[in-house]
mmCIF file of C-alpha atoms in Angstrom:
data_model
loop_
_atom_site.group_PDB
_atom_site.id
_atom_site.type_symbol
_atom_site.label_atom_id
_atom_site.label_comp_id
_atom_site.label_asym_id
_atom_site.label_seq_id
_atom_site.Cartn_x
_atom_site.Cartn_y
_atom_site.Cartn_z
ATOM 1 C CA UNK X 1 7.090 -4.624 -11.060
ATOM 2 C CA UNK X 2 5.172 -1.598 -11.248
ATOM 3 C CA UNK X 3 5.009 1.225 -8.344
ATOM 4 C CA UNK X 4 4.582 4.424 -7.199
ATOM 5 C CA UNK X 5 7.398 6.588 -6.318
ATOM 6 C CA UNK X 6 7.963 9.516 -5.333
ATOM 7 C CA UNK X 7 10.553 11.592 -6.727
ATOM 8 C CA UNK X 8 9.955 14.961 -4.993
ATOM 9 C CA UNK X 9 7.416 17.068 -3.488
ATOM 10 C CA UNK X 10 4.080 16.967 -5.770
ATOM 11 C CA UNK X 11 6.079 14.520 -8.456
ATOM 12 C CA UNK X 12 4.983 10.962 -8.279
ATOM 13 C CA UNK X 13 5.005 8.820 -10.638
ATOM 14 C CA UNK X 14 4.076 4.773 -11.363
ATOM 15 C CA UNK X 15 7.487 2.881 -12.948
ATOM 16 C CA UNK X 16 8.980 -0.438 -13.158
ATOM 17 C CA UNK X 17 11.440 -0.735 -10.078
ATOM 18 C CA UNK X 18 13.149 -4.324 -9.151
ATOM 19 C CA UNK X 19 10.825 -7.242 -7.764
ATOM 20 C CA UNK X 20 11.422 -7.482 -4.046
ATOM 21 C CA UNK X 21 13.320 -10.547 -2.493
ATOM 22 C CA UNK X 22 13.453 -12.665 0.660
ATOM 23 C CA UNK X 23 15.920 -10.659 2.759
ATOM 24 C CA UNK X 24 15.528 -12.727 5.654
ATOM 25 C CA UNK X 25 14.228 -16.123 6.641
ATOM 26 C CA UNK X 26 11.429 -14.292 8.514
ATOM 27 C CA UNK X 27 10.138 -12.329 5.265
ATOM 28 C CA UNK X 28 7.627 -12.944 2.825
ATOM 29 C CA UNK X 29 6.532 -11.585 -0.620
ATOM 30 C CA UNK X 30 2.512 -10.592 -1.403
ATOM 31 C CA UNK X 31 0.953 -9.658 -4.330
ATOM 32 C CA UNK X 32 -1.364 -7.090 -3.579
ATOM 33 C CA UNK X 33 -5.189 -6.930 -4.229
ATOM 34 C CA UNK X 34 -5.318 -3.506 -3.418
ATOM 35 C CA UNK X 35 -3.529 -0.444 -1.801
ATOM 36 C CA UNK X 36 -4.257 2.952 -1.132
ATOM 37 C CA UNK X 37 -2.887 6.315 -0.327
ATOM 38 C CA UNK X 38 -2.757 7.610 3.439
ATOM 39 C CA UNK X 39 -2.681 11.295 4.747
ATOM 40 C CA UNK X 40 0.523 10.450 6.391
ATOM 41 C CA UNK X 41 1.616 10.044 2.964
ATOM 42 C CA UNK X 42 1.034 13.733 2.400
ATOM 43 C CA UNK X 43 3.916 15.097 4.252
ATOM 44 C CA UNK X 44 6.764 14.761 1.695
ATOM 45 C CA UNK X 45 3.668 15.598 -0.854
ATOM 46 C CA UNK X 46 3.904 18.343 0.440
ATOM 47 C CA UNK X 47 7.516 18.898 1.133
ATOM 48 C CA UNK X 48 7.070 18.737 5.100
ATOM 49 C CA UNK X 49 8.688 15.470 5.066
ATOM 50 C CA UNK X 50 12.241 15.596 3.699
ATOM 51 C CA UNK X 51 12.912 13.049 0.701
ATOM 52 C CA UNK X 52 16.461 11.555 -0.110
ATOM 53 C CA UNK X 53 15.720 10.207 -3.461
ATOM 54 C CA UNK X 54 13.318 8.517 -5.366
ATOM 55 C CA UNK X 55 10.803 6.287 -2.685
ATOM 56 C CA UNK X 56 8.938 3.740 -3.326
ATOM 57 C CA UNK X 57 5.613 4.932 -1.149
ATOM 58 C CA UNK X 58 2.896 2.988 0.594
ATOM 59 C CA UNK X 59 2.434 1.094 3.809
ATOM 60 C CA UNK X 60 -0.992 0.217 3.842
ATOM 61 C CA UNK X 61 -1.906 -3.752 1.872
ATOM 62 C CA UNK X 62 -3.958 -6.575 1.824
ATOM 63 C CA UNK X 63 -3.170 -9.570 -0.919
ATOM 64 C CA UNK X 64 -1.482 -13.077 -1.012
ATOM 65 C CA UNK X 65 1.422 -14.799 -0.133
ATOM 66 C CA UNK X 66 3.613 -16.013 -3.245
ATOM 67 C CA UNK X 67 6.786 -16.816 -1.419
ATOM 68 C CA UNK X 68 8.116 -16.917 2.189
ATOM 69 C CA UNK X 69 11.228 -17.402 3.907
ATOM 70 C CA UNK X 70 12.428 -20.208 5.494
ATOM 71 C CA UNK X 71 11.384 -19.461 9.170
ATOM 72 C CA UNK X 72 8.273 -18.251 8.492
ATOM 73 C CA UNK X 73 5.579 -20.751 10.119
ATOM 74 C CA UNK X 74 2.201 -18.438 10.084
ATOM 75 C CA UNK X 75 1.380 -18.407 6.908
ATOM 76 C CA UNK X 76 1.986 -20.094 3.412
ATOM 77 C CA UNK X 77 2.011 -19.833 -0.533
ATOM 78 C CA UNK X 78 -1.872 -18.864 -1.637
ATOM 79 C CA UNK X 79 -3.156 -17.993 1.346
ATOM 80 C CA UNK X 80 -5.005 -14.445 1.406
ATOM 81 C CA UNK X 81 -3.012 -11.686 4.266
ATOM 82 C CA UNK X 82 -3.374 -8.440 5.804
ATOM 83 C CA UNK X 83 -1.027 -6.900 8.074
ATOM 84 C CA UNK X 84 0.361 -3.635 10.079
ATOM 85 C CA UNK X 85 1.473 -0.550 8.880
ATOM 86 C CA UNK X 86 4.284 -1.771 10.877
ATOM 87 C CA UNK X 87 6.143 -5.122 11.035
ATOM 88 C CA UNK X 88 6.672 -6.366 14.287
ATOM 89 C CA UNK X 89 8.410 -9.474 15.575
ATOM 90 C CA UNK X 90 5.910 -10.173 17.610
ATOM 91 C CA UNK X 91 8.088 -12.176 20.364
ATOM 92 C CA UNK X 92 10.110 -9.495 21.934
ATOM 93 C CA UNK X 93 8.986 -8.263 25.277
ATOM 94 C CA UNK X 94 7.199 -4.765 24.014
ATOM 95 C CA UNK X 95 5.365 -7.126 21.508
ATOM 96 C CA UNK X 96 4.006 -9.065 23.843
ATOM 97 C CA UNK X 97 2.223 -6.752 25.741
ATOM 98 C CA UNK X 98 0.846 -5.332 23.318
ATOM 99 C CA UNK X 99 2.792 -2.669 21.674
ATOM 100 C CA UNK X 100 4.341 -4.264 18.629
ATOM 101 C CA UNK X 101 3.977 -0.870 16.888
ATOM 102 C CA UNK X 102 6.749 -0.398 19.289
ATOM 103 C CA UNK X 103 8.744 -3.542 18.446
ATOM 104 C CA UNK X 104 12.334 -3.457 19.511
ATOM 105 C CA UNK X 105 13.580 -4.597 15.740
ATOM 106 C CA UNK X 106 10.357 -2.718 14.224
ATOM 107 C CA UNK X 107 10.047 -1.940 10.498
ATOM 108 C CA UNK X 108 7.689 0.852 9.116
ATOM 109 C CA UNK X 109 6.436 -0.455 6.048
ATOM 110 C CA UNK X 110 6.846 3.175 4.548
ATOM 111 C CA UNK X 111 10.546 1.751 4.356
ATOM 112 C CA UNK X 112 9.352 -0.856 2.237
ATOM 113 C CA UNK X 113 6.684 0.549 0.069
ATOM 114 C CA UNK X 114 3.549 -0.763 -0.952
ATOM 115 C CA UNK X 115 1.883 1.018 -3.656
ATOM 116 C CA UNK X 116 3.285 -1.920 -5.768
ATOM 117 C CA UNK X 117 2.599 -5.024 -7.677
ATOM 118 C CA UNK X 118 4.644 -6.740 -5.075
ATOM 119 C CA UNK X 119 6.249 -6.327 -1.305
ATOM 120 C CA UNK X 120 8.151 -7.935 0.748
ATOM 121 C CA UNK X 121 6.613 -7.729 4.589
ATOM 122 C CA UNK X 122 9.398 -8.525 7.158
ATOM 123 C CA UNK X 123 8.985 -10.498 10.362
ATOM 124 C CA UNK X 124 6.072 -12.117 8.552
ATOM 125 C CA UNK X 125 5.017 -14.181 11.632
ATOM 126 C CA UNK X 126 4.894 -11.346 13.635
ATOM 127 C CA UNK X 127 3.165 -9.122 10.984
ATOM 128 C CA UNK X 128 0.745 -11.320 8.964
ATOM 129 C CA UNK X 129 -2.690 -12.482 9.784
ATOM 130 C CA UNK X 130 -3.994 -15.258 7.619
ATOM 131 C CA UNK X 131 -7.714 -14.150 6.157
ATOM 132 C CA UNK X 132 -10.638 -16.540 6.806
ATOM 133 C CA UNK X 133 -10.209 -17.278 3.227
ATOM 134 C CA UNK X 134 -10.078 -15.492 -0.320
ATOM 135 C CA UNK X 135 -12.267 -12.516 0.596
ATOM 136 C CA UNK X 136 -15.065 -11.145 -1.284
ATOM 137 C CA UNK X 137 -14.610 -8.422 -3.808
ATOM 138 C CA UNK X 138 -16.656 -6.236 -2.161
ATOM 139 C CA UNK X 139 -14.845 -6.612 1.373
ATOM 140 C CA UNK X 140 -11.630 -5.384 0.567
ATOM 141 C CA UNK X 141 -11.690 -2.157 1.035
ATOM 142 C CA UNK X 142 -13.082 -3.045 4.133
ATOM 143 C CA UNK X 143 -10.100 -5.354 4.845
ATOM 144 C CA UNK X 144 -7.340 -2.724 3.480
ATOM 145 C CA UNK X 145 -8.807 0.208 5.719
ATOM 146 C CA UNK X 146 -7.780 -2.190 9.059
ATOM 147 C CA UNK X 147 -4.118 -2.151 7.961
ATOM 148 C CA UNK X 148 -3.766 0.844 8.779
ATOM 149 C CA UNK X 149 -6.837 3.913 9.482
ATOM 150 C CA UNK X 150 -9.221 1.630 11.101
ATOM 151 C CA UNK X 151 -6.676 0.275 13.404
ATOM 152 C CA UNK X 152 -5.337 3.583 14.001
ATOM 153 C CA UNK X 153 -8.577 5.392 15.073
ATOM 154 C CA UNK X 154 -9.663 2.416 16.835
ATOM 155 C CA UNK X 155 -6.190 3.074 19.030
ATOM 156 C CA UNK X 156 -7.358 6.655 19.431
ATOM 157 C CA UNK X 157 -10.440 5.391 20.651
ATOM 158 C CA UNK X 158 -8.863 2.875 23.012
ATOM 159 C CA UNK X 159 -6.496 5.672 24.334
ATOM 160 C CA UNK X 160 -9.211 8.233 24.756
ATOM 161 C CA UNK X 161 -10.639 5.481 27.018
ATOM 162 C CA UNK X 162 -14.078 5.702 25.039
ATOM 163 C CA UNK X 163 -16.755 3.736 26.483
ATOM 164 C CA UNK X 164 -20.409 3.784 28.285
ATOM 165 C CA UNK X 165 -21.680 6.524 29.251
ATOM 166 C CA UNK X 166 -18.363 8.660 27.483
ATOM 167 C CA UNK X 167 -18.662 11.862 25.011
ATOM 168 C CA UNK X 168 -16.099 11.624 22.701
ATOM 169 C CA UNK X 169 -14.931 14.673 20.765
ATOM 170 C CA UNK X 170 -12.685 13.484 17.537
ATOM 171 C CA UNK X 171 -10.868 16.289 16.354
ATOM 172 C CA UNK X 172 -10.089 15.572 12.198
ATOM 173 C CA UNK X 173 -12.246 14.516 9.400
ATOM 174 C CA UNK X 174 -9.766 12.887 7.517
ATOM 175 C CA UNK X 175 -10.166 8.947 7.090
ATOM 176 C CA UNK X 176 -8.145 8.110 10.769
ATOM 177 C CA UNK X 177 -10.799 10.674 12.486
ATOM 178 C CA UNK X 178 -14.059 8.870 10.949
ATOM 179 C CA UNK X 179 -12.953 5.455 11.784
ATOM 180 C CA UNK X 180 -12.020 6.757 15.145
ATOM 181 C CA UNK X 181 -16.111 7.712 15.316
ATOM 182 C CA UNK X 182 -16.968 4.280 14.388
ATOM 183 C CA UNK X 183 -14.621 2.890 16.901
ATOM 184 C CA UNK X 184 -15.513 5.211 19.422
ATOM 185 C CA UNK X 185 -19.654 3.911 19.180
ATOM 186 C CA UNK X 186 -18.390 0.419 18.878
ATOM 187 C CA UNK X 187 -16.641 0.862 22.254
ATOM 188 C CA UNK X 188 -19.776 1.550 23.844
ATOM 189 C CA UNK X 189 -19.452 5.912 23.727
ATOM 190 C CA UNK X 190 -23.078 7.606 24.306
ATOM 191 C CA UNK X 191 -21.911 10.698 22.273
ATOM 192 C CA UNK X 192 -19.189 11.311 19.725
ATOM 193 C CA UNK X 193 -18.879 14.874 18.776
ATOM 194 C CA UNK X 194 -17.422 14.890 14.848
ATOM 195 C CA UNK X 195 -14.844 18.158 14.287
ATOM 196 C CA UNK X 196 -15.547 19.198 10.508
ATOM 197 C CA UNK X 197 -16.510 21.369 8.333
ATOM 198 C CA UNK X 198 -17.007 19.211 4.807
ATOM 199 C CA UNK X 199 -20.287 18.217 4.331
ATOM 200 C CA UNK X 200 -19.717 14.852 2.530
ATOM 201 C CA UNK X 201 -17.054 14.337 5.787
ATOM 202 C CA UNK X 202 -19.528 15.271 7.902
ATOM 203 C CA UNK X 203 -22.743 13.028 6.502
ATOM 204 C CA UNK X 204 -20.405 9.573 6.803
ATOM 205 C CA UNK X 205 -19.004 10.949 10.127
ATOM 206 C CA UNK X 206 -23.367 10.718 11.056
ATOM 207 C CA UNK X 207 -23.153 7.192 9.230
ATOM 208 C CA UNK X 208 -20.583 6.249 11.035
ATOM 209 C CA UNK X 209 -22.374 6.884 14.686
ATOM 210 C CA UNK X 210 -21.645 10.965 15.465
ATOM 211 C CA UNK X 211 -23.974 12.211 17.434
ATOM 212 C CA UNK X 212 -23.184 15.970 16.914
ATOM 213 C CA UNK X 213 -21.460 18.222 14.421
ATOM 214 C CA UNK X 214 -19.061 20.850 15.184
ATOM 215 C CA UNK X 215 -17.873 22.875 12.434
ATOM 216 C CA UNK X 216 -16.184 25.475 14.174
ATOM 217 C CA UNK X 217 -12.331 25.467 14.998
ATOM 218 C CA UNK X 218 -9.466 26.204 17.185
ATOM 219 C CA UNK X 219 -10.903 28.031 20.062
ATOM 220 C CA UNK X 220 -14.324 28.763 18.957
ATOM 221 C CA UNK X 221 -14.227 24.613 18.155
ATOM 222 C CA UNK X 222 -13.588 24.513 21.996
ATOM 223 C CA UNK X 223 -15.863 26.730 22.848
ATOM 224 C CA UNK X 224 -18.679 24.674 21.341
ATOM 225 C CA UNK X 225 -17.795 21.283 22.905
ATOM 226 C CA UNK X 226 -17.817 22.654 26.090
ATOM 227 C CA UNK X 227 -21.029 24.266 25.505
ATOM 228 C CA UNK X 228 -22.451 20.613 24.285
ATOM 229 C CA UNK X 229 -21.323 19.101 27.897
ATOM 230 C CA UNK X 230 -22.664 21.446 29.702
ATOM 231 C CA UNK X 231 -19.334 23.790 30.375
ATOM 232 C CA UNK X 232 -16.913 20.585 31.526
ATOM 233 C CA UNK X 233 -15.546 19.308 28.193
ATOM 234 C CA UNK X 234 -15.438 15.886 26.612
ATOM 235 C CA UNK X 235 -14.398 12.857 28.394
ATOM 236 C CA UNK X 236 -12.405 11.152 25.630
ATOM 237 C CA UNK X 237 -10.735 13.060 22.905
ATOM 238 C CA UNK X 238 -9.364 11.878 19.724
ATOM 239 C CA UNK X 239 -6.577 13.672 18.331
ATOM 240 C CA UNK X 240 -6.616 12.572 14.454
ATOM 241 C CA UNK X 241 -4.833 15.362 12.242
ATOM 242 C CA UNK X 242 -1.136 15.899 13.941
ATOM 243 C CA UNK X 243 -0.490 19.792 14.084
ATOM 244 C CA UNK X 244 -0.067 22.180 16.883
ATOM 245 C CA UNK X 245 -3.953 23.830 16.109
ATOM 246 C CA UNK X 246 -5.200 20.518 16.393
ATOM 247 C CA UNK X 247 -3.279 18.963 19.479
ATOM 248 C CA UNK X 248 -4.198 22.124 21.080
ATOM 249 C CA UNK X 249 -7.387 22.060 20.602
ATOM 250 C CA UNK X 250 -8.059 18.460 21.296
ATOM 251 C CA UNK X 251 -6.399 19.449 25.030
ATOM 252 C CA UNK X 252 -8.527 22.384 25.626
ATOM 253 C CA UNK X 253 -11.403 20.234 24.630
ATOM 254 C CA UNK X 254 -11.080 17.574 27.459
ATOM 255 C CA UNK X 255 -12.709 18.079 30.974
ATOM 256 C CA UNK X 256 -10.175 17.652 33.628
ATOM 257 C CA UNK X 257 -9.540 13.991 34.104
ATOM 258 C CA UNK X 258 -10.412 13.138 30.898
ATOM 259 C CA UNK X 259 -8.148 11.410 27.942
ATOM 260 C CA UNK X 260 -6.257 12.458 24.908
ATOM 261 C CA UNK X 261 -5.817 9.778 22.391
ATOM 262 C CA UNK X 262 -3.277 11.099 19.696
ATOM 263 C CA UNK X 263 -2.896 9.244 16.489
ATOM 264 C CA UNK X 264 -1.938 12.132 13.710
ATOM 265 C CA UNK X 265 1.397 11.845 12.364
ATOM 266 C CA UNK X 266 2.537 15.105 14.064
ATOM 267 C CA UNK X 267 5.626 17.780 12.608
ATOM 268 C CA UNK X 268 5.900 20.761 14.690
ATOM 269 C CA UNK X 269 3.728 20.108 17.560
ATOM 270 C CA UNK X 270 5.159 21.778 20.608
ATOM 271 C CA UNK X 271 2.773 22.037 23.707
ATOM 272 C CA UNK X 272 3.433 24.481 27.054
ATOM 273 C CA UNK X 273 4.341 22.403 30.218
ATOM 274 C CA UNK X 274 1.978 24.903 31.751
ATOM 275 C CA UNK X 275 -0.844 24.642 29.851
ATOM 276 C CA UNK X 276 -0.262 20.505 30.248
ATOM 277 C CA UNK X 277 0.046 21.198 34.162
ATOM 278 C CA UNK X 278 -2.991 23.275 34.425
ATOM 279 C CA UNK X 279 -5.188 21.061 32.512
ATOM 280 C CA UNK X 280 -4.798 17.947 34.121
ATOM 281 C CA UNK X 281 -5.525 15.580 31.351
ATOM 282 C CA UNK X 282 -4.094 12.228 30.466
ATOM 283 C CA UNK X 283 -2.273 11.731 27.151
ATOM 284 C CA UNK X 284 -1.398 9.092 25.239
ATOM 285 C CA UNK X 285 -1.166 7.801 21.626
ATOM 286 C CA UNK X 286 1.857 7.341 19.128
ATOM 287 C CA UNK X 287 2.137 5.078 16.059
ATOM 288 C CA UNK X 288 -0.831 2.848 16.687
ATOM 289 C CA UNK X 289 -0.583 -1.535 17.767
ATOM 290 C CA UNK X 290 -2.586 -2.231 14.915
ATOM 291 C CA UNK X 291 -1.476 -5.586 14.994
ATOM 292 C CA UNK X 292 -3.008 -6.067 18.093
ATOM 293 C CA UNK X 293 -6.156 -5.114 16.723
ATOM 294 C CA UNK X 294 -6.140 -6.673 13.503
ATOM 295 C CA UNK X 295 -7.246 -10.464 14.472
ATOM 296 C CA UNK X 296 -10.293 -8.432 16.166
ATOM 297 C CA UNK X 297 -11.522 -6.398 13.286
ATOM 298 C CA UNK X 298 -10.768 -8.661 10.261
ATOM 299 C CA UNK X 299 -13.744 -10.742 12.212
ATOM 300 C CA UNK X 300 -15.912 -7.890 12.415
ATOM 301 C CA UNK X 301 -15.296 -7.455 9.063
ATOM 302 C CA UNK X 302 -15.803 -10.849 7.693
ATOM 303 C CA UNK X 303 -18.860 -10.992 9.630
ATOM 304 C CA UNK X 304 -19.933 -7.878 7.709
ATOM 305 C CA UNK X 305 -20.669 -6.155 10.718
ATOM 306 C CA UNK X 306 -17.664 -2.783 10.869
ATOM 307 C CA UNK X 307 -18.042 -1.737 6.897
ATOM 308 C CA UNK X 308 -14.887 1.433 7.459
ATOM 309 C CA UNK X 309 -13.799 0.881 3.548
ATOM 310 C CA UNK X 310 -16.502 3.463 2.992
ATOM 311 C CA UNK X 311 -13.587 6.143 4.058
ATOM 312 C CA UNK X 312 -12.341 4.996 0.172
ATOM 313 C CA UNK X 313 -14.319 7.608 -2.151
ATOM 314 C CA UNK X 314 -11.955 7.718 -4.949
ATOM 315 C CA UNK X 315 -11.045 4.575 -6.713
ATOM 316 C CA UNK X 316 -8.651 4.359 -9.373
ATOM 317 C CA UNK X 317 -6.043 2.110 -11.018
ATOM 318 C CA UNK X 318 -2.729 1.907 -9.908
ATOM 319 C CA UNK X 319 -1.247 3.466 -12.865
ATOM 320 C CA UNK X 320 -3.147 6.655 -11.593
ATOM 321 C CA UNK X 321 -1.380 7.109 -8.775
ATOM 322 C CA UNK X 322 -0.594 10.681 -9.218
ATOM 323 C CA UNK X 323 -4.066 11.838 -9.468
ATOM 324 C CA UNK X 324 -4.920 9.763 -6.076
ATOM 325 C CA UNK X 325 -2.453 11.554 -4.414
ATOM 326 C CA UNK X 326 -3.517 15.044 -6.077
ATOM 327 C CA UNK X 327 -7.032 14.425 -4.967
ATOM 328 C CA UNK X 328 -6.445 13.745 -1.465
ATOM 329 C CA UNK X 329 -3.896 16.717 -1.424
ATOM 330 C CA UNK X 330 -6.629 18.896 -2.940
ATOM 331 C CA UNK X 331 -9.249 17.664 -0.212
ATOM 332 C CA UNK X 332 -11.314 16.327 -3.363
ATOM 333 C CA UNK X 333 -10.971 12.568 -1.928
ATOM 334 C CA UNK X 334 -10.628 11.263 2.102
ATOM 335 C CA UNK X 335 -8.842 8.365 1.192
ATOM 336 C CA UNK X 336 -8.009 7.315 -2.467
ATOM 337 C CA UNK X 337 -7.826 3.226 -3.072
ATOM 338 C CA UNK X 338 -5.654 2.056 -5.678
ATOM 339 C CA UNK X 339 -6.648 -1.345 -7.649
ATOM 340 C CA UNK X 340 -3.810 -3.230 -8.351
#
């Protein structure tokens, strides 16, 4: 089958690579629709993220089941799937109370690889949610943004404790930060305060339910959200981007007693004790339950009534593979989707 893989920092390319195969009598194979490229999947890109070899990339898919193993009861052949960024048994204790992104036998699906024809999705039962039926064209997009960046600002959102009567500050424009403004009004926020400085980010952030624009970063980005609230900070922040400006700033940002919901894939982040003392907020966040979620917003979704595949603005084949990922590098694209 055909794939992207990446071969070193800036070098990937689409190849033939071996079909994959039940593993496990709790795995089955899709054929994607669709897939995409993620800004997690910018750190070896980029050469943050060590590689050891070629690697197959991807973790984000929507598409249908052609074969499953022999213990797998929650789906069957034909039937259209989404699922996690991360497969999860789905019986073990963490799983169960609603953490499967912390599953005790848990599989990133960046292991795996899904930029592909074809992937094989352990601990299907736990992982897979069966479609209403064989979507329409048009939804997705929608569908493949809640395997991963919809789910994961939603959990942002969640974590920030965003609700009535909230202002929500979301620090990152990328594709996790947007959704994490739509999730943030669905929950019920009276504010959301958008961090970002690219116009085009900026217009679907207001689409999406922002209230207010703040360009400005680091400190003087601080400085503005706690002139908007009237000196105090935001209640609810979403932390969206991962790096040691942005965590900071998403602290300094939130009132005393408020939350910090932090969802960027973070390398280098080191925070003061101190300045975590003295501030007195809560934080939480991590690799985010989408599974939890999914069941949830695959019916907002079908019902047409969540559309967060507009965070796809670049749409190629997946033969051009490279160019998504130089796009996105190159801040040209939020989030390139990949027909397959």
């Amino acid at each position: 089958m055909r794939a992207a893989v990446m071969h070193a920092p800036g070098d990937v390319r689409v190849e033939e690579i071996p079909d994959p195969q039940i593993l496990a009598p709790t795995d089955a194979i899709i054929r994607l629709t669709a897939a995409c490229v993620c800004g997690s999947d910018l750190w070896p890109y980029r050469g943050v993220e060590a590689l050891y070899g070629p690697t197959p990339m991807g973790h984000e898919y929507v598409g249908v089941v052609v074969e499953t193993g022999s213990e797998v009861t929650n789906v069957s052949v034909g039937q259209h799937v989404i699922g996690s960024f991360v497969a999860s048994c789905g019986v073990c204790a963490i799983c169960r109370s609603g953490y499967p992104s912390s599953c005790v036998d848990r599989v990133f699906m960046a292991q795996v690889g899904t930029q592909s024809e074809y992937a094989r999705i352990p601990h299907a039962n736990g992982t897979l949610v069966p479609l209403p039926g064989v979507p329409d064209e048009d939804l997705v997009p929608h569908l493949l943004a809640a395997s991963d960046v919809l789910g994961t600002g939603w959990f942002g959102a969640v974590a920030a404790e965003a609700g009535p009567g909230k202002t929500v500050a979301v620090v990152g424009d990328g594709a996790v930060g947007l959704l994490g403004v739509l999730a943030a009004r669905r929950l019920g926020a009276e504010r959301v305060v958008a961090m970002s400085r690219h116009t085009s980010r900026q217009k679907l952030a207001l689409e999406f339910g922002a209230t207010d624009i703040v360009s400005e970063r680091g400190d003087e980005g601080v400085a503005r959200v706690k002139e908007l609230t009237g000196g105090l900070g935001a209640h609810s922040v979403i932390e969206a981007v991962g790096t040691q400006e942005s965590m900071q700033q998403a602290i300094r940002s939130t009132r005393g007693g408020g939350h910090v919901g932090f969802v960027g894939l973070n390398y280098g982040v080191a925070l003061s004790g101190e300045e975590l003392f003295m501030s007195q907020v809560h934080l939480f966040g991590g690799p985010a339950p989408v599974r939890t979620y999914l069941p949830e917003l695959v019916d907002l979704i079908w019902r047409r009534e969540i559309h967060p595949g507009r965070v796809f603005d670049l749409t190629l084949p997946l033969a051009d593979a490279a160019e998504a990922y130089r796009a996105m590098d190159e801040r040209r694209a939020v989030k390139a989707l990949l027909m397959v």
